Structure formats: structure tokens, C-alpha cells
Short mmCIF file of C-alpha atoms in Angstrom, two decimals:
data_model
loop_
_atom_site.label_atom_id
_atom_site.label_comp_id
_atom_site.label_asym_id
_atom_site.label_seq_id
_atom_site.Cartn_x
_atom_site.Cartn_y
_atom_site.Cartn_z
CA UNK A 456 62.64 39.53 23.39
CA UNK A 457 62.98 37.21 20.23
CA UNK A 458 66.33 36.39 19.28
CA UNK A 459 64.93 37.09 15.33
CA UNK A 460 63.33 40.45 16.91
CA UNK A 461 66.82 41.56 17.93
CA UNK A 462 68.80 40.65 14.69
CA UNK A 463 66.00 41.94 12.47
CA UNK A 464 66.71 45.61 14.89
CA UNK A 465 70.36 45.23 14.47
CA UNK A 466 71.47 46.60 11.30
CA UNK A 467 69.23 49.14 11.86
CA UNK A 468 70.82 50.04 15.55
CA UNK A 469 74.53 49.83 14.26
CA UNK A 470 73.36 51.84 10.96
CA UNK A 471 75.57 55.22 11.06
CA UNK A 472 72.35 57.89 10.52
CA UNK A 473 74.21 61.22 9.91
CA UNK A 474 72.62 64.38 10.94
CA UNK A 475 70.40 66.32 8.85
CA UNK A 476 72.51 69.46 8.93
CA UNK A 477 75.37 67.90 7.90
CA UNK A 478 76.57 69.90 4.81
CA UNK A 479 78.00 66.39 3.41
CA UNK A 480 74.78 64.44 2.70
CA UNK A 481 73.13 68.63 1.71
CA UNK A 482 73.32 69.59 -1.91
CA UNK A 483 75.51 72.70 -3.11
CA UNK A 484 72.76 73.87 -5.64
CA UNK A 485 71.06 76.93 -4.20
CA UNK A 486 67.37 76.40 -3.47
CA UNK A 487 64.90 78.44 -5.90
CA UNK A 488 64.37 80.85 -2.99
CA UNK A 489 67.56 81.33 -2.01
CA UNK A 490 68.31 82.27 -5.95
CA UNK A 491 65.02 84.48 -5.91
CA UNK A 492 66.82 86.26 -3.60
CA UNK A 493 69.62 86.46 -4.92
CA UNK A 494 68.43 88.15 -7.82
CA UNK A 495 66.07 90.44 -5.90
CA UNK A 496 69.62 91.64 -3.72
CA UNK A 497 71.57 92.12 -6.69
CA UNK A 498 68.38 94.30 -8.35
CA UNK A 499 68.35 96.44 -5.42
CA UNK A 500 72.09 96.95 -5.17
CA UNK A 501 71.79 98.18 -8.91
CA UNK A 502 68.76 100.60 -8.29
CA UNK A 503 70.50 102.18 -5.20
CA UNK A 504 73.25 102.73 -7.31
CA UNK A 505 71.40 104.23 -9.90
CA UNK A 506 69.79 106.03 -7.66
CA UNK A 507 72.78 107.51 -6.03
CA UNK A 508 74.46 107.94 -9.78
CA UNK A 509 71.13 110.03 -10.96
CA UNK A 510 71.98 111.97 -7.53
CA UNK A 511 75.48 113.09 -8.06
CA UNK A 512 74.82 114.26 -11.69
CA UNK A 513 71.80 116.17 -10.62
CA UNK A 514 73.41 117.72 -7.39
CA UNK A 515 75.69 120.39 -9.92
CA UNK A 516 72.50 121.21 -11.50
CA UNK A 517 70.60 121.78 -8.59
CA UNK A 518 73.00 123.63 -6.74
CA UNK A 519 73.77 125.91 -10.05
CA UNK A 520 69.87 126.15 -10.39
CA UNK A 521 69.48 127.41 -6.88
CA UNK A 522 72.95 129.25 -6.42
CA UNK A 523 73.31 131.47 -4.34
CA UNK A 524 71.72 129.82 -1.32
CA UNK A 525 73.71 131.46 1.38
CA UNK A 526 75.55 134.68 2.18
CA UNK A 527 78.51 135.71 0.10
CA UNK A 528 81.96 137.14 1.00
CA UNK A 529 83.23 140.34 -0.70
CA UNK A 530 86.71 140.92 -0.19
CA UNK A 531 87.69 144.42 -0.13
CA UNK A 532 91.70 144.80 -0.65
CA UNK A 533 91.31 148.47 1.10
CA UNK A 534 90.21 149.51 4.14
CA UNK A 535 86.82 151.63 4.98
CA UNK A 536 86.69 155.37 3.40
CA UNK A 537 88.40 154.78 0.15
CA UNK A 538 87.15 154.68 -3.46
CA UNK A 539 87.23 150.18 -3.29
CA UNK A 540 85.34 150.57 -0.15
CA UNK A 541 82.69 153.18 -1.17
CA UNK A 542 82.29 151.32 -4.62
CA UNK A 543 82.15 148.18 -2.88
CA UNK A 544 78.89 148.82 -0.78
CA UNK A 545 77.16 149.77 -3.04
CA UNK A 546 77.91 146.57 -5.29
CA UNK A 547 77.01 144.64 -2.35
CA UNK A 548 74.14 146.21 -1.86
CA UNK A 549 72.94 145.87 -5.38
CA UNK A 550 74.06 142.22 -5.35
CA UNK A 551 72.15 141.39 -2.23
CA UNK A 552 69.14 143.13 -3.33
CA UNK A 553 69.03 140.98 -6.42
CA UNK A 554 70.16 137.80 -5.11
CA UNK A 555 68.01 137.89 -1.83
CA UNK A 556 70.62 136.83 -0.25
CA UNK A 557 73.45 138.92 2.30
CA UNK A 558 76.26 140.09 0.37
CA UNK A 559 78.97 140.74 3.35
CA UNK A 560 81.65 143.21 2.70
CA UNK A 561 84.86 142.16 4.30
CA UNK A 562 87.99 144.90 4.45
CA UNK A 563 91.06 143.34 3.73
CA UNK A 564 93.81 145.92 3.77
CA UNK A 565 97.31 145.54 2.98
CA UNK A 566 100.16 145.56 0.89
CA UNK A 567 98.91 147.99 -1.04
CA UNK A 568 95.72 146.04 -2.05
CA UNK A 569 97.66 143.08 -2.77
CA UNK A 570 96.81 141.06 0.28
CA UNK A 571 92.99 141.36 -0.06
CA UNK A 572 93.53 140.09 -3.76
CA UNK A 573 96.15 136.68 -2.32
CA UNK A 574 93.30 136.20 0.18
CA UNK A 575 90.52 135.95 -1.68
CA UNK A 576 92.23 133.82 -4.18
CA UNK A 577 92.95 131.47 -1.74
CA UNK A 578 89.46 130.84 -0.97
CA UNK A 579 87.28 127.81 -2.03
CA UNK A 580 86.35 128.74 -5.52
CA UNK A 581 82.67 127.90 -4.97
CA UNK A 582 81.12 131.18 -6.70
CA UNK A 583 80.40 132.60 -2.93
CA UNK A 584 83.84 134.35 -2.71
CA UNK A 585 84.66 137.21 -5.05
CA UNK A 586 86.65 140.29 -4.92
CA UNK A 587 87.04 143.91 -6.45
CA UNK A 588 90.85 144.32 -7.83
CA UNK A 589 91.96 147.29 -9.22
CA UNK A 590 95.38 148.86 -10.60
CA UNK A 591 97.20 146.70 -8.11
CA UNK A 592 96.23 143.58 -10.19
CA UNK A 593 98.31 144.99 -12.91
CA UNK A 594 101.35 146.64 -11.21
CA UNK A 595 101.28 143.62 -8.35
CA UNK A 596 103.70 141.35 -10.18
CA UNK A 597 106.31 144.00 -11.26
CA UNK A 598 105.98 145.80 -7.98
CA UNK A 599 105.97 142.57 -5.59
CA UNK A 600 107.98 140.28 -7.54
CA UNK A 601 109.18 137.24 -4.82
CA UNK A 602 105.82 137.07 -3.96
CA UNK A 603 104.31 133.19 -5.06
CA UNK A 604 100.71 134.68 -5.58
CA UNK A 605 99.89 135.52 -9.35
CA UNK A 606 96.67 137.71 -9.70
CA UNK A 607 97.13 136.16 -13.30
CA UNK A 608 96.88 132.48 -12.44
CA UNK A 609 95.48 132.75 -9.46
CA UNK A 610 92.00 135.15 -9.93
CA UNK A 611 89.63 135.14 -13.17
CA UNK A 612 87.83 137.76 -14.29
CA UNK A 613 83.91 138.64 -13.41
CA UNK A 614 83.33 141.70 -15.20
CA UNK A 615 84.46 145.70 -14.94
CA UNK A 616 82.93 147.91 -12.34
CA UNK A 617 83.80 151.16 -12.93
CA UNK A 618 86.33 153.77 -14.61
CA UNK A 619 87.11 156.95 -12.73
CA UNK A 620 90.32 159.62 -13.04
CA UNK A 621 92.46 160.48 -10.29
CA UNK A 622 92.82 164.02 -9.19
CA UNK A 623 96.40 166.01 -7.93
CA UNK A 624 95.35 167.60 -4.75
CA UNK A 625 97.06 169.53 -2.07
CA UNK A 626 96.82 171.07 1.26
CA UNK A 627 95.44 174.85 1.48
CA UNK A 628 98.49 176.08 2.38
CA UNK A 629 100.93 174.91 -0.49
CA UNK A 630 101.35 178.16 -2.44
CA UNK A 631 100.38 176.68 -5.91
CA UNK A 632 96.93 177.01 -7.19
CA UNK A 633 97.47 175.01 -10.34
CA UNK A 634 99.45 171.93 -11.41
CA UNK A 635 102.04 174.19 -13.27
CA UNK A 636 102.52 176.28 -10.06
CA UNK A 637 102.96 173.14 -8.40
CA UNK A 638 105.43 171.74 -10.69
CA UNK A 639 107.55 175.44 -10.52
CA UNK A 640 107.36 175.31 -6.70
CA UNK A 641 108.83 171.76 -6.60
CA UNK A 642 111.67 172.33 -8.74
CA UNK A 643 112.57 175.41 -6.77
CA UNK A 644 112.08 173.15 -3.75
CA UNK A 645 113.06 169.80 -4.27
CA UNK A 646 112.17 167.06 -1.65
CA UNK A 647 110.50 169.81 0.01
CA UNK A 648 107.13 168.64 -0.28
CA UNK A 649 105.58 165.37 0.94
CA UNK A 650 103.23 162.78 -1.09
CA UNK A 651 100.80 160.37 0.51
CA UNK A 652 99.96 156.91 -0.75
CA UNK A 653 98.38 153.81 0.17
CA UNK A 654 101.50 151.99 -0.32
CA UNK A 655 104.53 150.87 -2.76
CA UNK A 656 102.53 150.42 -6.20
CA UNK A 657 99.15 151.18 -5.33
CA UNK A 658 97.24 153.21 -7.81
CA UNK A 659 97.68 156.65 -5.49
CA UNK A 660 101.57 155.76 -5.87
CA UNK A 661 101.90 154.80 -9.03
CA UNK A 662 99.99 157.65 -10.40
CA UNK A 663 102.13 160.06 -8.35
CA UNK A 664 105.41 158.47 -9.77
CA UNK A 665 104.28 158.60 -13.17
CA UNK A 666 103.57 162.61 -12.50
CA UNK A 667 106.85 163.06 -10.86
CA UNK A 668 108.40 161.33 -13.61
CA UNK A 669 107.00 163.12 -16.70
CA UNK A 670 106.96 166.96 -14.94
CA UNK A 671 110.67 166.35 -13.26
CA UNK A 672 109.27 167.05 -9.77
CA UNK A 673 111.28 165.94 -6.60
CA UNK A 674 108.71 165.30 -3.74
CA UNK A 675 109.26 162.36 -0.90
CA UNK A 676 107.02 159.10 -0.94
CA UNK A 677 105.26 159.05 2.69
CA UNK A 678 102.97 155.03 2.53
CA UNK A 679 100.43 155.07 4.84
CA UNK A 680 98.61 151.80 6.07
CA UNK A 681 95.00 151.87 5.77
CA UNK A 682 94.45 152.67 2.17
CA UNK A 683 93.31 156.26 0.61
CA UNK A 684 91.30 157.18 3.30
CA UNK A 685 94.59 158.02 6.04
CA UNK A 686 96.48 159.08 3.17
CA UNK A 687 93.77 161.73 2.77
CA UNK A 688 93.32 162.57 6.06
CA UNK A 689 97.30 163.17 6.12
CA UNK A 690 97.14 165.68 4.02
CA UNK A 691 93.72 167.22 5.58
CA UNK A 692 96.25 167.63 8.77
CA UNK A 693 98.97 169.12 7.08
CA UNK A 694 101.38 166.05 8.12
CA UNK A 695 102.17 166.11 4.20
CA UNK A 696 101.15 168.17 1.13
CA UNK A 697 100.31 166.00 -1.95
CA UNK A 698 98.23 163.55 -2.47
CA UNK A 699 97.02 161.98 -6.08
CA UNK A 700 93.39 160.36 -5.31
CA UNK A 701 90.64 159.33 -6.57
CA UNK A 702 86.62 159.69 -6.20
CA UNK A 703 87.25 159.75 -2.30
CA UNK A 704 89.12 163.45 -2.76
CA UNK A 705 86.38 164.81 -4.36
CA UNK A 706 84.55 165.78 -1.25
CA UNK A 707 87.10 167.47 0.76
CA UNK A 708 88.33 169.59 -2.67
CA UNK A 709 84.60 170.60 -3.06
CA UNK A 710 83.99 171.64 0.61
CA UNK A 711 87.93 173.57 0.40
CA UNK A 712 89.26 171.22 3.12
CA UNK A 713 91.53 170.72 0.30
CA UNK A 714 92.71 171.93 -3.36
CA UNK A 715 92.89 170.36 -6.52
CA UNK A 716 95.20 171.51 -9.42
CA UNK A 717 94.51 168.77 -12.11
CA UNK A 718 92.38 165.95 -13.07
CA UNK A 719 94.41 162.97 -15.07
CA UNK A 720 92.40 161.97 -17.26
CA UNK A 721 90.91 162.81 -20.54
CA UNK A 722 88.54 165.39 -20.16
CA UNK A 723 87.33 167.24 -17.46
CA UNK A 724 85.41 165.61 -14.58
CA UNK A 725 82.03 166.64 -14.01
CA UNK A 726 82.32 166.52 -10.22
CA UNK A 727 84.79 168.98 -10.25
CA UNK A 728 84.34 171.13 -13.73
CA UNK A 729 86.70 173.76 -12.54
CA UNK A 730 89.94 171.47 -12.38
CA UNK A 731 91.88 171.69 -15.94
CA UNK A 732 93.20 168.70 -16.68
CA UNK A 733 97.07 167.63 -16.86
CA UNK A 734 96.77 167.75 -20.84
CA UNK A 735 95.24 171.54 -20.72
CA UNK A 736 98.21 172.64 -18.52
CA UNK A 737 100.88 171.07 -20.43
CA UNK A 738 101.89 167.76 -18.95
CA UNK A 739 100.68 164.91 -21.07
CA UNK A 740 100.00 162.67 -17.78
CA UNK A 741 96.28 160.42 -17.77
CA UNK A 742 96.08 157.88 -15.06
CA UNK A 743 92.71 156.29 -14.93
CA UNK A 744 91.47 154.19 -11.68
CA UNK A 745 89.06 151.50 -12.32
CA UNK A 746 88.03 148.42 -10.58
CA UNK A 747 86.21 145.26 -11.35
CA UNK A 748 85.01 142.13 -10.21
CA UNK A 749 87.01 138.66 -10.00
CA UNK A 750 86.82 135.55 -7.94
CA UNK A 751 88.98 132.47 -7.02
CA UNK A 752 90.45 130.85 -10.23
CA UNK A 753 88.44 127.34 -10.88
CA UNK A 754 85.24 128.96 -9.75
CA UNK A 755 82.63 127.47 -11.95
CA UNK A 756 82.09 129.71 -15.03
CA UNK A 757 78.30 129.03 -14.91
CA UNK A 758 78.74 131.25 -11.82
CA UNK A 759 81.19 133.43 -13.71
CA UNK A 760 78.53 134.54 -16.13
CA UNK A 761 75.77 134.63 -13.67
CA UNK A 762 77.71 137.25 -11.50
CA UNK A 763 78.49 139.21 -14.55
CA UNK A 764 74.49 139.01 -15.61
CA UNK A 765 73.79 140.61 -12.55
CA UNK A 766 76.27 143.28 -12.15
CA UNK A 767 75.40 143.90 -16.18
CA UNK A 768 71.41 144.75 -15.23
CA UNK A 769 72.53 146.42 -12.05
CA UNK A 770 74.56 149.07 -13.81
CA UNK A 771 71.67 149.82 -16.42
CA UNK A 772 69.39 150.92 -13.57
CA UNK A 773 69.53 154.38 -13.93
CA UNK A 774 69.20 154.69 -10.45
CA UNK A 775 72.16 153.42 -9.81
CA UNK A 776 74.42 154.97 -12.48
CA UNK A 777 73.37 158.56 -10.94
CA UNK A 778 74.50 157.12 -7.60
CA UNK A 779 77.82 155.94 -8.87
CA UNK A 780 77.98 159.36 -11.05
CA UNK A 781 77.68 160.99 -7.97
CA UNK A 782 79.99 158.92 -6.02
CA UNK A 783 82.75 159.68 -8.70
CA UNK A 784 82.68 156.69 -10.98
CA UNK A 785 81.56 156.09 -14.21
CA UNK A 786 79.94 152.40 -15.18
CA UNK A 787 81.69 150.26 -17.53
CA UNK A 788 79.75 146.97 -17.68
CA UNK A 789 81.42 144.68 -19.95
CA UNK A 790 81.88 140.20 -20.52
CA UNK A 791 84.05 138.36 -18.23
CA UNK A 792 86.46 138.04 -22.04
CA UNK A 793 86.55 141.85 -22.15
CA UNK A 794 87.65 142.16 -18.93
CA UNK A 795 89.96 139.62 -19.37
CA UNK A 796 91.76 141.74 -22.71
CA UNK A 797 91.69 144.63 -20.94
CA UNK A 798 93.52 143.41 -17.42
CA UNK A 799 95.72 141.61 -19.81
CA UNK A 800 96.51 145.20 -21.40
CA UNK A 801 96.83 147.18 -18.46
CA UNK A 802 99.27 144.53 -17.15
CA UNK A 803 101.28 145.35 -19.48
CA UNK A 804 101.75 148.55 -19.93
CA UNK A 805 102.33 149.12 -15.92
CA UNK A 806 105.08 146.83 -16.58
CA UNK A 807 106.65 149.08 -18.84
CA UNK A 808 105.95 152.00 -17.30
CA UNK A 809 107.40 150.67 -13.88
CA UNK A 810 110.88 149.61 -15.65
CA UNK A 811 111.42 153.02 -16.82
CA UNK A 812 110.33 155.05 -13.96
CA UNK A 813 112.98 152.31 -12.42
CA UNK A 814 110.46 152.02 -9.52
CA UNK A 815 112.25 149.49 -7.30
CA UNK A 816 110.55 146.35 -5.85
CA UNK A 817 108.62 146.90 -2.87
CA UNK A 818 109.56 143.18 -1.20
CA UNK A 819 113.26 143.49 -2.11
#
């Protein structure tokens, strides 16, 4: 080889040629594809977040739109055979029927109705829990006062079910065929006789109270578990003699299982035209039962109203107001806000009435 070949190759042999890779001799200015794609990333980020934006605001909508779409849980605070559970059924029915959907009635006895009310408050307030509360709702926080559960705070109001009066009834063989008779005996006899409840300040105890209070009688408080139903049978069987009930009496008074002496309320009932009332015989005592609907406070009120809608069209049915007419109850369809004054009212007043029949606390 020529000596000028090799110093001609020289320079070019001891040149330092740095790799193509190497990210010193690369620029730092994106290519125009690798922005392109850039901008086609970030796009597509901001659509699928659109998309999942336009998703969550629709998903209330839809699910209000198509509500309900499964089974819903009544809770009944009373066990099977009483006037919640026979009014119950055939709200569930109703409801079901309507919504084309199962409407499952779930007994929840205890504490006088107060434990089926706590329960159901406690559940997710989603529209597919309700409940049907009744005079416990209003004597509840006077009666049970350490208890943390407010049906105030804790349960909003659907709509009223029903109205119905409660009837003084006794066994066959107390010797009093009216309420005055009854009163007479009592005095003559005091702590003699035997009254059955469904518990410390359920609606068959408080209305008994109130009537011992106003006519002076002396008669001994026997609670029975179970609601109105056991109470009634305990009286069927002679275990005690007095019993103040409601629609669920009727039956047993009309077949002369048992007797009834007066009806407390207003007028006469028309399931039983033969029973004075209180008023006629002397003793200004009315103590009207009634129920209605409530669910789990926060419960969307777009299901609030649509609950009340329904049970509003299912108690114009005529159909259905002769069943309930014959069941013992009378209709009172109403707004969630009239509901609402008149819970507010009856709370109340059974908080008066308790502190001066000095009825003591049940969870002292």
C-alpha cells in the first residue's frame, strides 16, 4: 500500500464516528409525527373523559327514569295477623301490581313497632326500602327515650295509608255488656281484670292507658310479643280480659268469639254499627289508628313523590277502597308535606298526653 494511500485513510480511521442513537448528536424537538400524536392522545384522553362525564350525569336520570328495576323491601314493624300486617299486603300487592315489579313484605316485630321502624331506617336510602309506621312513630321518642334512633331525623314521610278507630273489646265471660258496665265492674274490682297489648307504647297500649286514665279504671298491663295478633288471641283464651284493638278485632267481635263495648272514635263504625261509641256512653275518649308510608331519610325525593303517585291512584280504585272498607280502614291519600304536618302533630300531642298519664319510659 502507498504511503500517501495510508495518510490520506488516516484521519478518517482515527476520526471518533459516534453512534447514530446517541441522544447527544439527536435533536430534542419532537418529530411532526411524534407531535401528531401527541395531539391525537391528548384528544382521545379528553373524549373518554367526556364520555365518562356525559355518563355519570345521565346514570341518575336513567336510573330515576327506569326506577324500580328490582324487587323492593317492605318493612313491617308487626308481626303477621295484625292491622300493619293485613294493611301491608295489600299495599304490596297494589304496589307490585303497578310497578311490575315484587314488592316483598318483610315482618319486623319488636319493641312495640319500634324496631321495624330503626331497621328500615338504617337501610340504604335508595327508594327500594320503605316502611309503614304508625302511632309508634309519634309516642316512640317519649316512650323509648335512651334510644339513639329518631323516627324524626331518621325516616321521611311517603304519604298516609289509612285512618281506622280502635275498638274496647272483651272476653264473653266479663259480666259487662257495655263500656259503662265495664268501667262500674272495674272500679268495684280494681286490678282485677287483665289488658293485652303489643307492648310499652304501642297504639293497643297507649289507647288503653288513655281509657284507664280518663274513666278511673284499675286493670293490669299484660305486653305480649308478636304484635295485636297474640294479644288477641290472649284474650280469645281467656288468659286476660281486655283488649283495645283495631281492624284485626273486628272479626272475632262479629263472629261472638269476642265482645265489644265501644268504638273510640268519632262516629260509629260501619263494620260494627251496633257498638256506641265512648262519646255516646259518656267518656269523652277518641283514639284513632292510622298508618302511612315512609322510607330511609336521604332517599331521593324524585322517588318520594313517585311512591306517593302511586299509592295516590291506588287508593282511588274503587276496588280497592271497598277492600280496605272491608278490611276496617278507611283511605286517606294525602302529599308527602301533609303527612309530614300531620306526624309532626300527632307527635306532639302523644307527648303530652304521655307526661300526664305519667306513663313511665319503657327502656328505663
Amino acid at each position: 500500500m502507498k504511503a500517501g494511500s495510508i495518510s490520506t485513510l488516516a484521519p478518517v480511521a482515527s476520526s471518533k464516528i459516534e453512534p447514530a442513537h446517541d441522544s447527544r448528536t439527536m435533536s430534542l424537538e419532537p418529530t411532526q409525527t411524534a407531535r401528531a400524536f401527541r395531539r391525537h392522545w391528548i384528544s382521545a384522553l379528553q373524549l373518554c373523559g367526556m364520555v365518562f362525564l356525559v355518563a355519570g350525569l345521565a346514570a341518575p336520570g336513567w336510573a330515576q327514569q327506569n326506577y324500580p328495576d328490582r324487587p323492593l323491601r317492605l318493612v313491617l314493624p308487626f308481626p303477621p295477623g295484625g292491622s300493619t300486617d293485613i294493611l301491608g299486603r295489600v299495599v304490596a300487592q297494589n304496589l307490585s301490581e303497578r310497578f311490575g315489579q315484587p314488592v316483598i313484605a318483610d315482618n319486623r316485630p319488636g319493641l312495640g313497632g319500634y324496631y321495624g321502624l330503626e331497621m328500615a331506617s338504617k337501610a340504604t336510602p335508595d327508594g327500594y326500602t320503605i316502611t309503614i309506621a304508625s302511632l309508634v312513630y309519634a309516642s316512640g321518642p317519649s316512650v323509648y327515650r335512651k334510644m339513639k334512633f329518631s323516627p324524626v331525623r331518621d325516616l321521611v314521610p311517603i304519604g298516609q295509608l289509612s285512618e281506622a278507630p280502635n275498638l274496647v273489646v272483651v272476653n264473653p265471660g266479663v259480666p259487662a255488656k257495655s263500656l259503662k258496665e265495664l268501667v262500674d265492674y272495674v272500679r268495684a274490682n280494681p286490678n282485677k281484670l287483665h289488658y293485652a297489648t303489643s307492648g310499652v307504647g304501642s297504639t293497643l297500649h297507649l289507647s288503653a292507658a288513655m281509657l284507664n286514665n280518663i274513666t278511673k279504671m284499675d286493670m293490669v298491663h299484660v305486653p305480649y310479643k308478636g304484635g295485636g295478633g297474640p294479644a288477641m288471641t290472649a284474650v280469645l283464651g281467656g288468659e286476660v280480659q281486655v283488649i283495645v284493638l283495631g281492624p284485626a278485632s273486628v272479626p272475632h267481635v262479629l263472629s261472638g268469639k269476642a265482645r265489644g263495648l265501644a268504638v273510640l272514635g268519632e262516629q260509629r263504625w260501619a263494620l260494627v254499627p251496633n257498638v256506641p261509641t265512648a262519646r255516646e256512653q259518656g267518656f269523652d275518649v277518641v283514639v284513632t289508628g292510622w298508618h302511612g308510608l315512609m322510607a330511609p331519610a336521604g332517599t331521593p325525593r324524585v322517588f318520594i313523590d313517585r311512591l306517593n303517585k302511586e299509592w295516590v291512584q291506588i287508593a282511588a280504585k274503587p276496588d280497592v277502597q271497598e277492600r280496605l272498607r272491608k278490611l276496617g280502614f278507611e283511605p286517606r291519600p294525602g302529599t308527602p308535606k301533609q303527612f309530614e304536618t300531620f306526624l309532626k302533630t300527632e307527635t306532639e300531642r302523644w307527648a303530652r298526653l304521655i307526661k300526664e298519664i305519667k306513663m313511665p319510659a319503657a327502656d328505663d
